[in-house]
N, CA and C of each residue as an Amber inpcrd file, in Angstrom:
protein
   654
   0.8580000  -1.2240000  -0.0270000  -0.0220000  -0.0080000  -0.0300000
   0.9130000   1.2170000   0.0610000   0.5450000   2.1890000  -0.9230000
   1.3290000   3.3640000  -0.9700000   1.2970000   4.2970000   0.2660000
   2.4460000   4.7420000   0.7320000   2.5030000   5.6470000   1.9410000
   3.0520000   7.0080000   1.3730000   2.4540000   8.1600000   1.9320000
   2.8980000   9.4750000   1.6430000   4.0680000   9.7970000   2.6110000
   4.8810000  10.7940000   2.1190000   5.9570000  11.2510000   2.8970000
   5.4030000  12.0590000   4.0790000   5.9560000  11.7760000   5.3070000
   5.6070000  12.5260000   6.3830000   6.8330000  13.1630000   7.0480000
   6.7830000  14.4240000   7.1960000   7.9240000  15.2090000   7.7470000
   7.6670000  15.5220000   9.2400000   8.3430000  14.7110000  10.0060000
   8.0940000  14.8150000  11.5270000   8.8820000  15.9230000  12.1910000
   9.6630000  16.6740000  11.2790000  10.3900000  17.8190000  11.8720000
   9.5920000  19.0220000  11.8370000   8.4860000  19.0770000  11.0340000
   7.6880000  20.3340000  10.8700000   6.8420000  20.5740000  12.1780000
   6.5010000  21.8270000  12.4090000   5.6970000  22.1980000  13.5540000
   4.5380000  22.9500000  13.1120000   4.4570000  23.4850000  11.8540000
   3.3390000  24.1940000  11.4390000   3.3460000  24.2390000   9.8370000
   2.2100000  24.4410000   9.2820000   2.0910000  24.4980000   7.7630000
   2.7970000  25.6460000   7.2210000   3.7960000  25.4480000   6.3660000
   4.5350000  26.4920000   5.6850000   4.8020000  26.0110000   4.1920000
   5.3100000  26.9890000   3.3080000   5.7350000  26.4780000   1.9740000
   6.5330000  25.2220000   1.9690000   7.4140000  25.1750000   3.0000000
   8.3570000  23.9940000   3.0270000   7.7730000  22.7780000   3.7010000
   6.6030000  23.0460000   4.5130000   5.9690000  21.9500000   5.2690000
   4.4600000  22.0050000   4.9280000   4.1060000  21.5190000   3.7470000
   2.7200000  21.6100000   3.2730000   1.9570000  20.6360000   4.1010000
   0.5730000  20.8650000   4.1450000  -0.2890000  19.9410000   4.8460000
  -0.2750000  18.5100000   4.4190000   0.1790000  18.3560000   3.1430000
   0.2490000  16.9520000   2.6830000   1.3350000  16.1620000   3.3650000
   2.3080000  16.8470000   4.0620000   3.3660000  16.2350000   4.7300000
   2.9330000  15.7570000   6.1960000   1.7600000  16.0040000   6.6030000
   1.2630000  15.6140000   7.9440000   0.8520000  14.1380000   7.7730000
   0.5680000  13.4540000   8.8650000   0.1460000  12.0210000   8.8370000
  -1.2320000  11.9030000   8.0690000  -2.0950000  12.7720000   8.3920000
  -3.4410000  12.6860000   7.8500000  -3.5000000  13.3960000   6.4250000
  -2.6760000  14.3230000   6.1590000  -2.6520000  14.8640000   4.9350000
  -3.7440000  15.9600000   4.6380000  -4.4610000  16.3880000   5.6130000
  -5.5390000  17.2710000   5.4770000  -5.8360000  18.1500000   6.7820000
  -6.6400000  19.1600000   6.6360000  -7.0820000  19.9170000   7.7860000
  -8.4060000  19.2930000   8.3150000  -8.3480000  18.6490000   9.5280000
  -9.5330000  17.9780000   9.9440000 -10.7120000  19.0060000   9.9740000
 -11.8890000  18.6550000   9.5010000 -13.0850000  19.4880000   9.3400000
 -13.4610000  20.1130000  10.7290000 -13.5130000  21.4370000  10.8200000
 -13.9710000  22.0850000  12.0400000 -15.4860000  21.7900000  12.3000000
 -16.3770000  21.9590000  11.3490000 -17.6860000  21.7130000  11.6940000
 -18.1200000  20.3510000  12.0810000 -17.5970000  19.3380000  11.3180000
 -17.7550000  17.9140000  11.7070000 -17.2390000  17.5950000  13.1200000
 -16.0560000  18.0170000  13.3950000 -15.4720000  17.6010000  14.6520000
 -16.1480000  18.4410000  15.8340000 -16.6070000  19.6340000  15.6080000
 -17.2300000  20.3990000  16.5860000 -18.6060000  19.8300000  16.8780000
 -19.2170000  19.2140000  15.7740000 -20.5320000  18.5140000  15.9210000
 -20.3560000  17.3970000  16.9020000 -19.2960000  16.5390000  16.6690000
 -19.1140000  15.3660000  17.4960000 -18.6880000  15.7220000  18.9390000
 -18.0020000  16.8420000  19.1040000 -17.6480000  17.2010000  20.5050000
 -18.9630000  17.5690000  21.2050000 -19.8360000  18.2760000  20.5670000
 -21.1720000  18.6670000  21.2090000 -22.0610000  17.3290000  21.4120000
 -22.0330000  16.5530000  20.2700000 -22.8550000  15.3220000  20.4350000
 -22.4570000  14.3980000  21.5230000 -21.1710000  14.0560000  21.6970000
 -20.7580000  13.1810000  22.7710000 -20.7690000  13.9230000  24.1400000
 -20.6560000  15.1800000  24.2010000 -20.7480000  15.8750000  25.4220000
 -22.2070000  15.7870000  25.9170000 -23.0820000  15.9830000  25.0400000
 -24.5650000  15.9110000  25.3380000 -24.9300000  14.6170000  25.9240000
 -24.3660000  13.4690000  25.2510000 -24.7780000  12.1300000  25.6850000
 -23.9720000  11.7420000  27.0260000 -22.8750000  12.3450000  27.2060000
 -22.1520000  12.0780000  28.4190000 -22.9500000  12.6150000  29.6160000
 -23.4650000  13.8410000  29.5300000 -24.2790000  14.3820000  30.4850000
 -25.6340000  13.5600000  30.6450000 -26.1720000  13.2880000  29.5190000
 -27.5230000  12.5350000  29.5390000 -27.3600000  11.1450000  30.2230000
 -26.2450000  10.4190000  29.8950000 -25.9900000   9.0750000  30.5010000
 -25.7270000   9.2210000  32.0170000 -25.0540000  10.2580000  32.4090000
 -24.7440000  10.3970000  33.8420000 -26.1160000  10.6930000  34.5980000
 -26.9070000  11.5790000  34.0670000 -28.2740000  11.9400000  34.6320000
 -29.1090000  10.6540000  34.8070000 -29.2590000   9.9510000  33.6180000
 -30.1350000   8.7980000  33.6050000 -29.5710000   7.6960000  34.5590000
 -28.2050000   7.5070000  34.5420000 -27.6030000   6.5240000  35.4710000
 -27.9170000   6.7730000  36.9490000 -27.8850000   8.0500000  37.3410000
 -28.1400000   8.4270000  38.7800000 -29.6620000   8.2540000  38.9840000
 -30.5700000   8.6260000  38.0110000 -31.9710000   8.6380000  38.2400000
 -32.3800000   7.1350000  38.2840000 -31.9450000   6.3010000  37.4130000
 -32.3640000   4.8780000  37.3990000 -31.4630000   3.9570000  38.1620000
 -30.4910000   4.5830000  38.8220000 -29.5170000   3.7590000  39.6880000
 -28.7790000   2.6580000  38.9120000 -28.5110000   2.9110000  37.6700000
 -27.7320000   1.9320000  36.7900000 -26.2400000   2.5710000  36.7800000
 -25.5710000   2.5150000  37.9170000 -24.4150000   3.3220000  38.0910000
 -23.2560000   2.7620000  37.2120000 -22.9770000   1.5010000  37.1670000
 -21.7950000   0.9820000  36.4060000 -22.1000000   1.2110000  34.9160000
 -23.2210000   0.9320000  34.3680000 -23.5450000   1.1630000  32.9790000
 -23.4110000   2.6580000  32.6210000 -23.9250000   3.5390000  33.4590000
 -23.7720000   4.9060000  33.2140000 -22.3210000   5.4170000  33.3680000
 -21.5690000   4.8170000  34.2570000 -20.1190000   5.2030000  34.4030000
 -19.4610000   4.8200000  33.0510000 -19.5490000   3.6650000  32.6200000
 -18.8720000   3.1940000  31.4040000 -19.1700000   4.0660000  30.2440000
 -20.5360000   4.2700000  30.0630000 -21.0180000   5.1190000  28.8280000
 -20.5720000   6.5430000  28.9280000 -20.6310000   7.1050000  30.2180000
 -20.1810000   8.4820000  30.4140000 -18.7780000   8.7310000  30.1010000
 -17.9210000   7.8380000  30.5960000 -16.4540000   7.9020000  30.3360000
 -16.1220000   7.7870000  28.9330000 -16.8700000   6.8280000  28.2100000
 -16.5850000   6.5540000  26.7850000 -16.9770000   7.8190000  25.9900000
 -18.0640000   8.5070000  26.3260000 -18.5600000   9.7190000  25.6490000
 -17.5900000  10.8910000  25.9410000 -17.1200000  11.0000000  27.1490000
 -16.1880000  12.0920000  27.4620000 -14.8880000  11.9010000  26.7260000
 -14.3660000  10.5680000  26.5520000 -13.1980000  10.3010000  25.9080000
 -13.4020000  10.7110000  24.3850000 -14.5780000  10.3480000  23.8670000
 -14.7250000  10.7440000  22.4100000 -14.7940000  12.2360000  22.2430000
 -15.3870000  12.9920000  23.1360000 -15.4870000  14.3980000  23.0180000
 -14.1310000  15.0150000  23.1080000 -13.3090000  14.5460000  24.0380000
 -11.9320000  15.0580000  24.1350000 -11.1060000  14.7340000  22.9370000
 -11.2930000  13.5380000  22.4010000 -10.5730000  13.0720000  21.1630000
 -10.8870000  13.9540000  19.8920000 -12.1140000  14.3030000  19.8080000
 -12.5700000  15.2050000  18.7140000 -12.0770000  16.5990000  19.0330000
 -11.9290000  16.9900000  20.2940000 -11.3200000  18.2920000  20.5460000
  -9.8670000  18.3330000  20.0480000  -9.2010000  17.1980000  20.1990000
  -7.8630000  17.1570000  19.6580000  -7.8060000  17.3400000  18.1220000
  -8.7930000  16.8030000  17.4590000  -8.8380000  16.9710000  16.0180000
  -9.1630000  18.4660000  15.6200000  -9.9810000  19.1010000  16.5400000
 -10.2500000  20.6060000  16.3090000  -8.8920000  21.3270000  16.3940000
  -8.0620000  20.9070000  17.3700000  -6.7880000  21.5470000  17.5560000
  -5.9210000  21.3920000  16.2090000  -6.0870000  20.2190000  15.6330000
  -5.3230000  19.9480000  14.3910000  -5.9050000  20.6750000  13.2370000
  -7.1680000  21.1060000  13.3550000  -7.7370000  21.9530000  12.2790000
  -7.0040000  23.3340000  12.2220000  -6.5540000  23.8610000  13.3760000
  -5.8240000  25.0770000  13.3560000  -4.4550000  24.8560000  12.8780000
  -3.9040000  23.7000000  13.3070000  -2.4980000  23.3520000  12.8930000
  -2.3400000  21.8480000  12.7480000  -2.4460000  21.2830000  11.4840000
  -2.3630000  19.8470000  11.2820000  -1.0950000  19.2140000  11.8250000
  -0.0280000  19.9770000  12.1470000   1.1990000  19.5120000  12.7420000
   1.1660000  19.5380000  14.2390000   0.0430000  19.9700000  14.7910000
  -0.0060000  20.0850000  16.3060000   0.1520000  18.6980000  16.9690000
   1.2790000  18.5710000  17.6560000   1.6600000  17.2480000  18.1820000
   0.6730000  16.9790000  19.4280000   0.3640000  17.9510000  20.1560000
  -0.4750000  17.6700000  21.3260000  -1.8910000  17.2760000  20.8600000
  -2.3850000  17.9500000  19.8890000  -3.6880000  17.6220000  19.3200000
  -3.6930000  16.1380000  18.7590000  -2.6190000  15.9290000  18.1060000
  -2.4430000  14.5370000  17.6120000  -2.4790000  13.4130000  18.5680000
  -1.7160000  13.6230000  19.7310000  -1.6680000  12.7010000  20.8210000
  -3.0890000  12.5700000  21.4710000  -3.7240000  13.6100000  21.6530000
  -5.1050000  13.6550000  22.2260000  -6.0300000  12.7690000  21.4070000
  -6.0530000  13.0390000  20.0750000  -7.1070000  12.3480000  19.3250000
  -6.6840000  10.9040000  19.0690000  -5.3860000  10.5710000  18.9260000
  -5.0170000   9.1760000  18.6550000  -5.2070000   8.3320000  19.9500000
  -5.1690000   8.9680000  21.0890000  -5.2770000   8.2350000  22.3450000
  -6.7500000   8.0530000  22.8320000  -7.5180000   9.1270000  22.6280000
  -8.8950000   9.2120000  23.1080000  -9.9230000   8.6230000  22.2200000
  -9.6450000   8.5720000  20.8830000 -10.6220000   8.0430000  20.0820000
 -10.5220000   6.5530000  19.8030000  -9.9410000   5.8250000  20.7450000
  -9.7990000   4.4250000  20.7330000 -10.3140000   3.8320000  22.0660000
 -11.1750000   2.8200000  21.9670000 -11.8190000   2.4290000  23.1900000
 -11.2310000   1.3170000  23.9730000 -10.0450000   1.5440000  24.6120000
  -9.5450000   0.6120000  25.5130000  -8.1820000   1.1180000  26.0170000
  -7.8960000   0.8360000  27.3430000  -6.6040000   1.3810000  27.9740000
  -5.4430000   0.9330000  27.1160000  -5.4190000  -0.2170000  26.6700000
  -4.2670000  -0.7410000  25.8450000  -4.0560000   0.0550000  24.6050000
  -5.1400000   0.4790000  24.0490000  -5.1400000   1.2980000  22.8310000
  -4.5640000   2.7110000  23.1980000  -5.1080000   3.2050000  24.3130000
  -4.6370000   4.5330000  24.7040000  -3.1580000   4.5940000  24.8980000
  -2.6830000   3.5780000  25.6300000  -1.2480000   3.4220000  25.8960000
  -0.4780000   3.3680000  24.5300000  -0.9410000   2.6770000  23.5620000
  -0.3400000   2.4330000  22.2950000  -0.3970000   3.8920000  21.5760000
  -1.5780000   4.4690000  21.6070000  -1.6380000   5.7430000  20.9280000
  -0.7690000   6.7770000  21.5510000  -0.6200000   6.7720000  22.9270000
   0.2840000   7.7010000  23.5260000   1.7740000   7.5240000  23.1130000
   2.1240000   6.2260000  22.9720000   3.5010000   5.8760000  22.6660000
   3.7330000   6.3230000  21.1980000   2.7910000   5.9370000  20.3480000
   2.8880000   6.3610000  18.9000000   2.8920000   7.8610000  18.6900000
   2.0310000   8.5900000  19.4250000   1.8670000   9.9950000  19.2120000
   3.0390000  10.7120000  19.8830000   3.6440000  10.1680000  20.8510000
   4.7030000  10.8700000  21.5550000   6.1360000  10.5130000  21.0890000
   6.1510000   9.5820000  20.2420000   7.4180000   8.9860000  19.7240000
   8.3500000   9.9560000  18.8700000   7.5670000  10.9400000  18.2120000
   8.3410000  11.8610000  17.4020000   9.0310000  11.1560000  16.2680000
  10.3880000  11.3870000  16.2500000  11.2000000  10.7290000  15.1890000
  11.7890000   9.4790000  15.6800000  11.4660000   8.9600000  16.8580000
  11.8770000   7.6930000  17.3680000  11.1400000   6.6170000  16.7240000
  11.7130000   5.9720000  15.6660000  11.0380000   4.9760000  14.8320000
  10.7470000   3.7210000  15.6630000  11.6190000   3.3470000  16.6050000
  11.4230000   2.1710000  17.3910000  10.2960000   2.2970000  18.3620000
  10.2360000   3.5160000  19.0050000   9.2020000   3.7310000  20.0190000
   7.8870000   3.8760000  19.2490000   7.8310000   4.4500000  18.1330000
   6.6360000   4.6670000  17.3550000   6.1250000   3.2530000  16.8630000
   7.1040000   2.3980000  16.5140000   6.6660000   1.0460000  16.1500000
   6.0200000   0.2860000  17.3060000   6.6120000   0.4660000  18.5090000
   6.0830000  -0.2790000  19.7470000   4.6820000   0.2490000  19.9850000
   4.4680000   1.5770000  19.8880000   3.0530000   2.1080000  20.0920000
   2.1350000   1.5670000  19.0150000   2.5370000   1.4880000  17.7300000
   1.6910000   1.0120000  16.7430000   1.3300000  -0.4100000  16.9770000
   2.2890000  -1.2780000  17.3630000   2.0630000  -2.6650000  17.6450000
   1.1750000  -2.9340000  18.7420000   1.2450000  -2.0760000  19.8230000
   0.4300000  -2.0740000  20.9690000  -0.9420000  -1.8290000  20.5280000
  -1.2270000  -0.8480000  19.7920000  -2.6290000  -0.4810000  19.3680000
  -3.1640000  -1.5760000  18.4980000  -2.3230000  -2.1840000  17.6400000
  -2.7680000  -3.2420000  16.7130000  -3.1450000  -4.4390000  17.4560000
  -2.3840000  -4.8400000  18.5620000  -2.6550000  -6.0130000  19.4030000
  -3.9250000  -5.7620000  20.1320000  -4.1620000  -4.4720000  20.5830000
  -5.3690000  -4.2420000  21.3210000  -6.5670000  -4.3060000  20.5000000
  -6.4620000  -3.8120000  19.2920000  -7.6140000  -3.9610000  18.3430000
  -7.9350000  -5.3580000  17.9540000  -6.8780000  -6.1160000  17.6320000
  -7.1220000  -7.4870000  17.3740000  -7.7610000  -8.1910000  18.4830000
  -7.3210000  -7.9570000  19.6710000  -7.9030000  -8.5410000  20.9270000
  -9.4320000  -8.2110000  20.9780000  -9.6710000  -6.8490000  20.6950000
 -11.1640000  -6.4780000  20.8000000 -11.9870000  -7.2180000  19.7790000
 -11.3370000  -7.3730000  18.5750000 -12.1880000  -8.0480000  17.4300000
 -12.4260000  -9.5420000  17.9140000 -11.4230000 -10.0920000  18.4840000
 -11.5380000 -11.5050000  19.0630000 -12.6770000 -11.6070000  20.1080000
 -12.6250000 -10.6610000  21.0710000 -13.6220000 -10.6690000  22.0830000
 -15.0590000 -10.3910000  21.5680000 -15.0970000  -9.6030000  20.5150000
 -16.4050000  -9.3510000  19.8210000 -17.0490000 -10.6110000  19.1200000
 -16.0100000 -11.2640000  18.4960000 -16.4420000 -12.5600000  17.8130000
 -16.9470000 -13.5850000  18.8540000 -16.2850000 -13.7270000  19.9830000
 -16.7210000 -14.5950000  21.0560000 -18.0670000 -14.1690000  21.5850000
 -18.2180000 -12.8650000  21.8550000 -19.4380000 -12.3300000  22.3580000
 -20.5690000 -12.6340000  21.3370000 -20.4100000 -12.3010000  20.0980000
 -21.3850000 -12.5470000  19.0040000 -21.8130000 -14.0420000  18.9640000
 -20.8480000 -14.8920000  19.0820000 -21.1140000 -16.3200000  19.0740000
 -21.9670000 -16.7030000  20.2000000 -21.5290000 -16.3620000  21.4350000
 -22.3240000 -16.7370000  22.6130000 -23.7640000 -16.0700000  22.6850000
 -23.8500000 -14.9480000  22.2050000 -25.1560000 -14.2030000  22.2070000
 -26.0680000 -15.0010000  21.1890000 -25.5340000 -15.3520000  20.0150000
 -26.4060000 -15.9880000  19.0470000 -26.7420000 -17.4190000  19.4950000
 -25.8250000 -18.1360000  20.1760000 -26.1500000 -19.4180000  20.7530000
 -27.2090000 -19.3450000  21.7970000 -27.1810000 -18.3120000  22.6080000
 -28.1740000 -18.0750000  23.6780000 -29.5070000 -17.9000000  23.0480000
 -29.5510000 -17.0170000  21.9970000 -30.8240000 -16.6370000  21.3010000
 -31.4460000 -18.0040000  20.6840000 -30.5980000 -18.7750000  20.0780000
 -31.0470000 -19.9230000  19.3900000 -31.5780000 -20.9220000  20.3740000
 -30.8440000 -21.1570000  21.4610000 -31.2720000 -22.0920000  22.5420000
 -32.5490000 -21.6540000  23.1980000 -32.7430000 -20.3380000  23.3550000
 -33.8800000 -19.7760000  24.1020000 -35.0640000 -19.9940000  23.1850000
 -34.8600000 -19.6920000  21.8920000 -36.0560000 -19.8940000  20.8830000
 -36.5200000 -21.3670000  20.8560000 -35.5590000 -22.2020000  20.8380000
 -35.8480000 -23.7110000  20.8510000 -36.5750000 -24.1720000  22.0060000
 -36.2720000 -23.6180000  23.1610000 -36.9520000 -24.0660000  24.3810000
 -37.9100000 -22.9770000  24.8930000 -38.5830000 -22.2520000  24.0030000
 -39.3450000 -21.0750000  24.3950000 -40.4510000 -21.4050000  25.3490000
 -41.0920000 -22.6100000  25.2130000 -42.1510000 -22.9950000  26.1090000
 -41.6080000 -23.1540000  27.6160000 -40.3090000 -23.4460000  27.7390000
 -39.8230000 -23.6350000  29.0820000 -39.5040000 -22.2660000  29.7960000
 -39.4800000 -21.1880000  28.9470000 -39.1500000 -19.8140000  29.4960000
 -40.3460000 -19.4050000  30.3670000 -40.0800000 -18.8090000  31.5260000
 -41.1390000 -18.3120000  32.4860000 -42.0460000 -17.2490000  31.7790000
 -43.2760000 -17.2780000  32.1660000 -44.2280000 -16.2400000  31.6410000
 -43.7430000 -14.8420000  31.8740000 -43.1230000 -14.6260000  33.0210000
 -42.6410000 -13.2100000  33.2520000 -41.5720000 -12.8670000  32.3070000
 -40.6910000 -13.7360000  32.0240000 -39.5300000 -13.4860000  31.0330000
 -40.1260000 -13.2700000  29.6900000 -41.1470000 -14.0980000  29.3080000
 -41.7130000 -14.0160000  27.9370000 -42.4190000 -12.6890000  27.7490000
 -43.1540000 -12.2030000  28.8600000 -43.8190000 -10.8940000  28.7370000
 -42.8680000  -9.7440000  28.7140000 -41.7650000  -9.8960000  29.4290000
 -40.7570000  -8.8700000  29.3730000 -40.0740000  -8.7890000  28.0050000
 -39.9180000  -9.9000000  27.3810000 -39.2940000  -9.9950000  26.0480000
 -40.1700000  -9.3030000  25.0390000 -41.4110000  -9.1170000  25.2620000
 -42.3110000  -8.4950000  24.2380000 -42.4930000  -7.0170000  24.4470000
 -41.8190000  -6.5210000  25.5150000 -41.9410000  -5.1580000  25.8200000
 -41.0340000  -4.3380000  24.6630000 -41.6120000  -3.1590000  24.3910000
 -40.9190000  -2.3450000  23.3750000 -39.5070000  -1.8730000  23.9070000
 -39.4470000  -1.5610000  25.1910000 -38.0950000  -1.1740000  25.6900000
 -37.1200000  -2.1840000  25.5670000 -37.5360000  -3.4230000  25.8020000
 -36.5940000  -4.6130000  25.7130000 -36.1250000  -4.7500000  24.2180000
 -37.1080000  -4.6250000  23.3310000 -36.8260000  -4.7930000  21.9150000
 -35.8680000  -3.6760000  21.4880000 -36.1110000  -2.4480000  21.9450000
 -35.2310000  -1.4000000  21.5780000 -33.7720000  -1.5870000  22.1420000
 -33.6970000  -2.0440000  23.3450000 -32.3880000  -2.3150000  23.9600000
 -31.6520000  -3.3340000  23.2000000 -32.4170000  -4.4070000  22.7880000
 -31.7680000  -5.4390000  22.0280000 -31.3170000  -4.9220000  20.6430000
 -32.1740000  -4.1380000  19.9910000 -31.7110000  -3.5460000  18.7290000
 -30.4910000  -2.6530000  18.9190000 -30.4110000  -1.9640000  19.9910000
 -29.2460000  -1.0940000  20.2560000 -28.0450000  -1.9480000  20.3610000
 -28.1060000  -3.0660000  21.0310000 -26.9560000  -3.9500000  21.2670000
 -26.4730000  -4.4590000  19.8390000 -27.5040000  -4.8990000  19.0600000
 -27.0730000  -5.4270000  17.7510000 -26.3950000  -4.3760000  16.8490000
 -27.0650000  -3.1670000  16.8780000 -26.3720000  -2.0780000  16.0360000
 -24.9860000  -1.6440000  16.5330000 -24.8790000  -1.5500000  17.9200000
 -23.6150000  -1.2490000  18.4360000 -22.5220000  -2.3800000  18.1660000
 -22.9320000  -3.6280000  18.2160000 -22.0700000  -4.7120000  17.8560000
 -21.5130000  -4.6390000  16.4040000 -22.5140000  -4.3660000  15.5070000
 -22.0970000  -4.3860000  14.1050000 -21.2020000  -3.1450000  13.8300000
 -21.5870000  -1.9830000  14.3350000 -20.7220000  -0.8010000  14.0210000
 -19.3810000  -0.8930000  14.6580000 -19.2930000  -1.3030000  15.8200000
 -17.9630000  -1.3860000  16.5600000 -17.0930000  -2.3920000  15.8700000
 -17.6800000  -3.5200000  15.4410000 -16.8910000  -4.5890000  14.7510000
 -16.4180000  -4.1470000  13.5120000 -17.2950000  -3.3670000  12.7120000
 -16.8410000  -2.8130000  11.4290000 -15.7210000  -1.8190000  11.5790000
 -15.8310000  -0.9820000  12.5410000 -14.8200000   0.0420000  12.7920000
 -13.5120000  -0.5930000  13.2180000 -13.5070000  -1.6480000  14.0510000
 -12.2930000  -2.3070000  14.5070000 -11.6100000  -3.0270000  13.2760000
 -12.3470000  -3.6660000  12.4730000 -11.7700000  -4.3290000  11.3370000
 -11.1150000  -3.2270000  10.3840000 -11.8300000  -2.1790000  10.1890000
 -11.2060000  -1.1130000   9.3400000 -10.0280000  -0.5110000   9.9590000
 -10.0330000  -0.3370000  11.3060000  -8.8630000   0.2500000  11.9670000
  -7.7040000  -0.7370000  11.9160000  -7.8630000  -2.0200000  11.8490000
  -6.7480000  -2.8900000  11.6970000  -6.0900000  -2.6570000  10.3200000
  -6.9650000  -2.5850000   9.3480000  -6.3860000  -2.3090000   8.0480000
  -5.7790000  -0.9560000   7.9250000  -6.2040000   0.0410000   8.7090000
  -5.6240000   1.3300000   8.7380000  -4.2480000   1.3230000   9.3430000
  -4.1400000   0.5720000  10.4660000  -2.8530000   0.5680000  11.1440000
  -1.8140000  -0.3910000  10.4460000  -2.2870000  -1.5030000   9.8900000
  -1.4210000  -2.3730000   9.2620000  -0.7580000  -1.6850000   7.9350000
  -1.6650000  -0.8210000   7.3970000  -1.0790000  -0.0110000   6.1620000
   0.0600000   0.9590000   6.4660000   0.2810000   1.2220000   7.7950000
   1.3740000   2.1090000   8.1450000   0.7900000   3.5770000   8.2670000
   1.5630000   4.4060000   8.9280000   1.1450000   5.8340000   9.0810000
   1.2000000   6.5270000   7.6840000   0.1220000   7.3620000   7.6050000
  -0.0900000   8.1900000   6.3840000  -0.4420000   7.3140000   5.1620000
  -1.0060000   6.1710000   5.3630000  -1.4900000   5.3980000   4.2030000
  -2.8110000   5.9400000   3.6910000  -3.2490000   5.5860000   2.5280000
  -4.5150000   6.1570000   1.9510000  -5.7370000   5.9700000   2.8120000
  -5.8580000   4.9260000   3.4830000  -7.0450000   4.6640000   4.4150000
  -7.0340000   5.7690000   5.5490000  -5.8830000   6.0360000   6.0940000
  -5.6740000   6.8700000   7.1800000  -5.9240000   8.3260000   6.6910000
  -5.8370000   8.6220000   5.4530000  -5.9190000   9.9390000   4.9160000
  -7.3290000  10.2240000   4.3400000  -8.2210000   9.3220000   4.5470000
  -9.5980000   9.4270000   3.9960000 -10.5320000  10.0220000   5.1040000
 -10.7010000  11.2580000   5.1270000 -11.3890000  11.8710000   6.1940000
 -12.9350000  11.5400000   6.2380000 -13.5020000  11.3460000   5.0470000
 -14.9530000  10.9940000   4.9740000 -15.1320000   9.5930000   5.5120000
 -14.3670000   8.6230000   5.1120000 -14.4160000   7.2690000   5.7380000
 -14.1930000   7.2580000   7.2170000 -13.2840000   8.0970000   7.6590000
 -12.8830000   8.2340000   9.1060000 -14.1090000   8.7350000   9.8380000
 -14.7220000   9.7740000   9.3660000 -15.8440000  10.4290000  10.0810000
 -16.9580000   9.4790000  10.2700000 -17.3050000   8.7250000   9.1790000
 -18.4720000   7.8670000   9.0570000 -18.2330000   6.6530000   9.9350000
 -17.0670000   5.9770000   9.9690000 -16.8580000   4.8180000  10.7050000
 -16.6310000   5.1560000  12.2290000 -15.7570000   6.2070000  12.4880000
 -15.4410000   6.5110000  13.8120000 -16.6580000   7.1500000  14.5300000
 -17.4660000   7.9300000  13.6700000 -18.6530000   8.5070000  14.3930000
 -19.7230000   7.3830000  14.7440000 -19.6630000   6.2260000  14.1560000
 -20.6140000   5.1570000  14.4380000 -20.4670000   4.7270000  15.9490000
């Protein structure tokens, strides 16, 4: 896969350091990234309020932290809109827009490596290992969930009336649909991110902002 030249010695866009020499090769869209900052900030607050009201503390904590992380990550991309060579903005977005501590560590290493190729490679490999692990756990989850559904349907008559009535509720159906949609979108994004990282920094997949916004925003 073709990789573009990246000048890690540049600190701002100049005639000698064009935007094409950045890792992403473009100015991240201000309107799009501002929208996602507002979007995830809104849902961080909403999840926290609902979690306290309905006493679903752990679920609310996980969702709120995830939304805050996304909002901060898109804030990093807004910083890169002003200066695509902004090292701090790059570190923030590469670390926060990935859903796992291992990925964040890898993103921090890769983003802070500068011209240290060995450290950058370690960070990249850490992120890749984390994403592959997440894909593996998603596959296992999907298999177990599907097996549970099949077994439940086959022995539906043995299911208690209370459970059967609950399964017919609109709220339960919406929750189930939400899980399915989340599974599909996260799995798709993880697979795409593997291809993105394997292709190396500044590869064509990494430089496609439209694809990035669609898949990351999912």
